[in-house]
PDB file of C-alpha atoms in Angstrom:
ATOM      1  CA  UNK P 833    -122.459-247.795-183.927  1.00  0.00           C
ATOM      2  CA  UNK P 834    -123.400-244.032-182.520  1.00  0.00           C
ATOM      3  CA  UNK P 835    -120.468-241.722-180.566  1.00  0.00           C
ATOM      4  CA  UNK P 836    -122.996-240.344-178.253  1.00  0.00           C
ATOM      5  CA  UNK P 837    -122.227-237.922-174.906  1.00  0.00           C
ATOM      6  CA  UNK P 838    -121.957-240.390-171.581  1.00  0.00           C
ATOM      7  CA  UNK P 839    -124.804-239.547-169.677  1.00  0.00           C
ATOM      8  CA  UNK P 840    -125.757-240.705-165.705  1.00  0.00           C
ATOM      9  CA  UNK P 841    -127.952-243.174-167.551  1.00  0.00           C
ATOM     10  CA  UNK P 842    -125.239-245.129-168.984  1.00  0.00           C
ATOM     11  CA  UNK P 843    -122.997-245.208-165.493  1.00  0.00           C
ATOM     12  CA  UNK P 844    -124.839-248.535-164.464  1.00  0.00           C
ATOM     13  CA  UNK P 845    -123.795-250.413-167.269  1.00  0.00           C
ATOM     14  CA  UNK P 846    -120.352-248.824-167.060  1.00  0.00           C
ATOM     15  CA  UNK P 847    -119.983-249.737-163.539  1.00  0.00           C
ATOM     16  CA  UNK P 848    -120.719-253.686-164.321  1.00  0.00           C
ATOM     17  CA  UNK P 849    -117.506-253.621-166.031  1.00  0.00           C
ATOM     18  CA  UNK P 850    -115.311-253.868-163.696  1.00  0.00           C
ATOM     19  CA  UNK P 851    -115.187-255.843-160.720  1.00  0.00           C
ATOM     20  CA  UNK P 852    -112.562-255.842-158.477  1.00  0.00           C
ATOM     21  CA  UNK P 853    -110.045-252.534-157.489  1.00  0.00           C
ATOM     22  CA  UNK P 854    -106.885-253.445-159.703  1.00  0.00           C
ATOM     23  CA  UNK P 855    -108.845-253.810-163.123  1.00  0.00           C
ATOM     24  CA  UNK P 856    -111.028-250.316-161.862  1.00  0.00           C
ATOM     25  CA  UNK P 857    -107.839-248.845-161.030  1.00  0.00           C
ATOM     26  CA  UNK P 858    -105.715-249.719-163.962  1.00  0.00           C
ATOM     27  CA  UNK P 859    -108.484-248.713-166.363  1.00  0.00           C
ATOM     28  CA  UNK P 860    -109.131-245.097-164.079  1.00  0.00           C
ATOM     29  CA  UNK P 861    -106.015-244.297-162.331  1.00  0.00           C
ATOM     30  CA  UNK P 862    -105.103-244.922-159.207  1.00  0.00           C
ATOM     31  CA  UNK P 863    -107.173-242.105-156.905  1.00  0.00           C
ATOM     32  CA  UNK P 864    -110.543-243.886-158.488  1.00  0.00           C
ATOM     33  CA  UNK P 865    -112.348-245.145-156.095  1.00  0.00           C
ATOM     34  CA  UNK P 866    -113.328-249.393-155.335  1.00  0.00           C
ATOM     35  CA  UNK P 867    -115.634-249.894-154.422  1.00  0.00           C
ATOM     36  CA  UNK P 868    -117.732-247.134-155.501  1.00  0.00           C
ATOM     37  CA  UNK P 869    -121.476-246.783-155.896  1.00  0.00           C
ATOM     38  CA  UNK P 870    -123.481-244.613-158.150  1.00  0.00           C
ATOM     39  CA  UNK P 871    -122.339-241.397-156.810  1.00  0.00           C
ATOM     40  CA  UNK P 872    -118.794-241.656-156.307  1.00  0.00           C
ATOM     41  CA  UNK P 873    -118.511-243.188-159.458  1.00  0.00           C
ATOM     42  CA  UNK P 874    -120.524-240.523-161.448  1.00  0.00           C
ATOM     43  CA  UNK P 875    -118.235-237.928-159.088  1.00  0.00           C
ATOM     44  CA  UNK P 876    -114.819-239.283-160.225  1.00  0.00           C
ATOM     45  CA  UNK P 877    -115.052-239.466-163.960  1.00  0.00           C
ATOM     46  CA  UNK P 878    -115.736-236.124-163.461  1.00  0.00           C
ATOM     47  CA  UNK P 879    -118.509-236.161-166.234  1.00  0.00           C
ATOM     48  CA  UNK P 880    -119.570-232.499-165.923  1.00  0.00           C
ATOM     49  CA  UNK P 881    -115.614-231.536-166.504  1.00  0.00           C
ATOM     50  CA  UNK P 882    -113.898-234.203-168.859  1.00  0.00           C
ATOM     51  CA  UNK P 883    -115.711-234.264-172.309  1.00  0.00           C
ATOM     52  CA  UNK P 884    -117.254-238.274-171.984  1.00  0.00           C
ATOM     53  CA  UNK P 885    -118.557-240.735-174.163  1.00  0.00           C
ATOM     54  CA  UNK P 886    -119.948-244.002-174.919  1.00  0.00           C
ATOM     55  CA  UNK P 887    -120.195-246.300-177.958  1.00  0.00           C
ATOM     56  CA  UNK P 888    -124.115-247.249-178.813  1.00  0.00           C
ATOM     57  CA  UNK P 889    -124.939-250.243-180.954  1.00  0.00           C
ATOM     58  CA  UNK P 890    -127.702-250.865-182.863  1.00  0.00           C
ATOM     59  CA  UNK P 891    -129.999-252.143-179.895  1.00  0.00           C
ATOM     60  CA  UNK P 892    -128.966-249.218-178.397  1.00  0.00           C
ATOM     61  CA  UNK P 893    -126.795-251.041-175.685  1.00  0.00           C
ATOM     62  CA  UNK P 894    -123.744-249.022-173.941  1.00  0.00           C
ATOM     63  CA  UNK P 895    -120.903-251.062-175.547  1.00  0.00           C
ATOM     64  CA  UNK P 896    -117.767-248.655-175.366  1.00  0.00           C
ATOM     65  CA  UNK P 897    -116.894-245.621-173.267  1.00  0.00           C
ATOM     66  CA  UNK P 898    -114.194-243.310-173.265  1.00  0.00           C
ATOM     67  CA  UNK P 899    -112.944-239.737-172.453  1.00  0.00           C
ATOM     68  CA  UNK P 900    -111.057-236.358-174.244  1.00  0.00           C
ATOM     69  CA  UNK P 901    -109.306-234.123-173.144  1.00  0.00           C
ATOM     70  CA  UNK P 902    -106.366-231.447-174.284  1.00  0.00           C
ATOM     71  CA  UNK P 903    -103.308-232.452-172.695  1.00  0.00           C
ATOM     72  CA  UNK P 904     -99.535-231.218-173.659  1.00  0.00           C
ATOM     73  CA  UNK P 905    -101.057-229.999-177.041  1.00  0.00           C
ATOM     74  CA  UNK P 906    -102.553-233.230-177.991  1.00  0.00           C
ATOM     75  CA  UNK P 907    -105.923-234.884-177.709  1.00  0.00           C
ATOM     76  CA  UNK P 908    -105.642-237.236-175.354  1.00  0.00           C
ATOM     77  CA  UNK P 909    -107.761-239.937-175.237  1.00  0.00           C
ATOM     78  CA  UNK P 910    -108.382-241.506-171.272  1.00  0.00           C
ATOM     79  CA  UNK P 911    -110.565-244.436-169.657  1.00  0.00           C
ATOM     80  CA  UNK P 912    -111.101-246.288-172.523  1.00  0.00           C
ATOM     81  CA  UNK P 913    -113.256-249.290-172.091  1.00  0.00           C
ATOM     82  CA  UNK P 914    -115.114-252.014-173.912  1.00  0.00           C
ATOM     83  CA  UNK P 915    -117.862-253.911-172.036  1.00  0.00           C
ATOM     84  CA  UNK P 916    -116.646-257.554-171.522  1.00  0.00           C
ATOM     85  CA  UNK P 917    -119.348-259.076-174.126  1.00  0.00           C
ATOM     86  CA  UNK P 918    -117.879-256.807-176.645  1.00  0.00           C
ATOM     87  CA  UNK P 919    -114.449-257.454-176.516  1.00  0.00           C
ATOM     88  CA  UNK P 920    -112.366-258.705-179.722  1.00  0.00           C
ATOM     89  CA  UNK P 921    -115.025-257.553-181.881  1.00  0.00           C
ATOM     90  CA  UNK P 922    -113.623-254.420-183.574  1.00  0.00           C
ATOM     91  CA  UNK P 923    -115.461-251.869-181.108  1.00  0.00           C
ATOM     92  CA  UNK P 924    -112.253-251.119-179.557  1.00  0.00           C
ATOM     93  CA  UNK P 925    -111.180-249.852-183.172  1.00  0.00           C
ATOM     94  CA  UNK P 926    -114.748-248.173-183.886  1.00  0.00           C
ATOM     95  CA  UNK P 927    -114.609-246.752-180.280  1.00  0.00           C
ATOM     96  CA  UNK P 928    -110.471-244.989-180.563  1.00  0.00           C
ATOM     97  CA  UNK P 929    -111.014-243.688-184.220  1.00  0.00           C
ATOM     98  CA  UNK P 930    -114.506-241.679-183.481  1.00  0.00           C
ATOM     99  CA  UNK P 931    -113.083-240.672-180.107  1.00  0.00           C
ATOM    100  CA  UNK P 932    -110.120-239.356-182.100  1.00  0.00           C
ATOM    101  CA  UNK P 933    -112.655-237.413-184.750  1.00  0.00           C
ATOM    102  CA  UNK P 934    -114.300-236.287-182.286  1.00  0.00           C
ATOM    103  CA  UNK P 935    -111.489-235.071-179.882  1.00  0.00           C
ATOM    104  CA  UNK P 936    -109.364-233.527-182.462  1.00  0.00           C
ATOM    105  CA  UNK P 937    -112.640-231.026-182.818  1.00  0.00           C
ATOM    106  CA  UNK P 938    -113.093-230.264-179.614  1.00  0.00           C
ATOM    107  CA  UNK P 939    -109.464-229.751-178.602  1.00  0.00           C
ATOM    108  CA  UNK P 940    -108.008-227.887-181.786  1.00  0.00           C
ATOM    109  CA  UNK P 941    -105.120-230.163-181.970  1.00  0.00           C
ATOM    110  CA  UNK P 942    -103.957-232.178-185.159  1.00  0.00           C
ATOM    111  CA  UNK P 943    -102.703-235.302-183.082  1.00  0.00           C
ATOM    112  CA  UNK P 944    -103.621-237.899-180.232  1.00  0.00           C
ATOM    113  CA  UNK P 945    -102.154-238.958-177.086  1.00  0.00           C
ATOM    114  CA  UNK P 946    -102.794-242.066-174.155  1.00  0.00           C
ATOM    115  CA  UNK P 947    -101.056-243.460-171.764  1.00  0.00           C
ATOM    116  CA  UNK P 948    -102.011-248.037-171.568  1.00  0.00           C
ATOM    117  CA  UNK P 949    -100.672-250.155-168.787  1.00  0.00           C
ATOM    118  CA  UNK P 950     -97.704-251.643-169.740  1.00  0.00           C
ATOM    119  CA  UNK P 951     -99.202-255.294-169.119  1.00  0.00           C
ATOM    120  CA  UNK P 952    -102.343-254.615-171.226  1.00  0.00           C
ATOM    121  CA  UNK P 953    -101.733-256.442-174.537  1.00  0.00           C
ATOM    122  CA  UNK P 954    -104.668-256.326-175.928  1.00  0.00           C
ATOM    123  CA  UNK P 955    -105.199-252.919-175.515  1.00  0.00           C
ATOM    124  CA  UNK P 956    -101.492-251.809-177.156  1.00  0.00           C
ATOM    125  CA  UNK P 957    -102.100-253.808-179.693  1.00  0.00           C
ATOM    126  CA  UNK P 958    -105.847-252.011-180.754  1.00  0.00           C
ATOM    127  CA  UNK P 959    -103.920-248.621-179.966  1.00  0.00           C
ATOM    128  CA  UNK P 960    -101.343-249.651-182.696  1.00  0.00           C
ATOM    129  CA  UNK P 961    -103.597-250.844-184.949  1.00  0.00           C
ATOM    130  CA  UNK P 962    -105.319-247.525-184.788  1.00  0.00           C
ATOM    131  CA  UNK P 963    -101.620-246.007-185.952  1.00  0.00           C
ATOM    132  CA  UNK P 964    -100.676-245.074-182.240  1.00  0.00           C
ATOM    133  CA  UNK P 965     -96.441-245.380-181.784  1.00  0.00           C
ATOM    134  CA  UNK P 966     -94.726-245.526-178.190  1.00  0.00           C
ATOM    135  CA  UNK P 967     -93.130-241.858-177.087  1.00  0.00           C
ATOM    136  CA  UNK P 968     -91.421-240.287-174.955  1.00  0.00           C
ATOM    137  CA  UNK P 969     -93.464-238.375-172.372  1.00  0.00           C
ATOM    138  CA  UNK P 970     -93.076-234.363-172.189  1.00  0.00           C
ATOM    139  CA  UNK P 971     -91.984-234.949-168.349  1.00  0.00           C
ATOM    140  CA  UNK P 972     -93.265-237.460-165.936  1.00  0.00           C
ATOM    141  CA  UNK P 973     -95.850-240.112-166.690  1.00  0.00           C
ATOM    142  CA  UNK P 974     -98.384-239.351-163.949  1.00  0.00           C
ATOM    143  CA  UNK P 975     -99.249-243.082-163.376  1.00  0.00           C
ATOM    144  CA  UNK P 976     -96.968-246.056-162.679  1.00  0.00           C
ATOM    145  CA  UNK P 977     -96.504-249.037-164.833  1.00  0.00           C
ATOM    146  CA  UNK P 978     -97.693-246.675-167.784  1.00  0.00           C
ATOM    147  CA  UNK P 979     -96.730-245.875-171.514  1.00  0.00           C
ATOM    148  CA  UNK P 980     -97.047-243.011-173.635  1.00  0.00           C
ATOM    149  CA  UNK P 981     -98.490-243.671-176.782  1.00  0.00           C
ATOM    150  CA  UNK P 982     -98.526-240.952-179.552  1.00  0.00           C
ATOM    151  CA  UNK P 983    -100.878-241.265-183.006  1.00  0.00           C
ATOM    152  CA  UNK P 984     -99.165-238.498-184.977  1.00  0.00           C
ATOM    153  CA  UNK P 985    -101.136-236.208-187.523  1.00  0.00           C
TER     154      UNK P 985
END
C-alpha cells in the first residue's frame, strides 16, 4: 500500500462511499454538504488548503483517504475513511500510522490528535489500536457527539 496526495481523480471513488447525509456528515462534519456532486464535494474537503490523501493498493485502487492538519500543536488527523470493500482488513491501521508519519513531517509536531463519533466502534477501537488514548479537549469540541483522542509522542 502507497500514501499518495488525494487528487480530483480519486474524488469519484471517494464519493461512492457514502450514501446517505448522516454517514457523510458524521465522517465530514456537519457543514459538508448531502447531497453533493463533483464540485461541491471537491470544494468542501478543501483539497487545495487541507494537506489530503488516499491509501493505494497494489491494483492501484483508492482504498483509504484521509486528511492533516496542525491543530492546538498537534497533528491532527481528520476525515478518515476506508472504502466499504476494505473494511476490517488492516487498512484502517496501514492508513492512521502513514498518515501519522507523514503528518508529524509536515506539521513539526511530535504528537497526533482526532476527534471519532462517539457511536463509531469500530473506528475507536482502530484509533486505540494505533496507541491513540481519550483526552480532554484544549476548549470546546467543535462537533457534537465527538471525542478527543490523543496518540502521545
Amino acid at each position: 500500500m502507497n500514501l499518495v496526495a488525494a487528487s480530483e481523480a480519486h474524488l469519484a471513488t471517494i464519493m461512492n462511499w457514502f450514501d446517505d447525509a448522516q454517514s457523510t456528515k458524521e465522517w465530514a462534519g456537519p457543514q459538508f454538504p448531502y447531497p453533493y456532486d463533483r464540485t461541491s464535494f471537491k470544494d468542501s474537503l478543501s483539497l487545495d488548503k487541507i494537506a489530503s490523501y488516499v491509501l493505494i493498493n497494489e491494483d492501484e485502487e483508492c482504498v483509504a483517504f484521509g486528511q492533516v492538519c496542525e491543530r492546538v500543536g498537534r497533528c491532527h488527523l481528520g476525515r478518515l475513511a476506508v472504502s466499504p470493500e476494505n473494511r476490517g482488513t488492516g487498512v484502517a491501521s496501514i492508513l492512521i500510522d502513514s498518515l501519522i508519519t507523514r503528518g508529524l513531517e509536515l506539521t513539526h509536531t511530535k504528537s497526533a490528535s482526532l476527534f471519532v463519533v462517539t457511536h463509531n466502534f469500530s473506528a475507536i477501537r482502530a484509533y486505540e489500536k494505533a496507541g491513540f488514548r481519550f483526552s480532554a479537549y484544549p476548549g470546546t469540541i467543535p462537533y457534537d457527539n465527538c471525542l478527543y483522542m490523543l496518540k502521545p509522542e
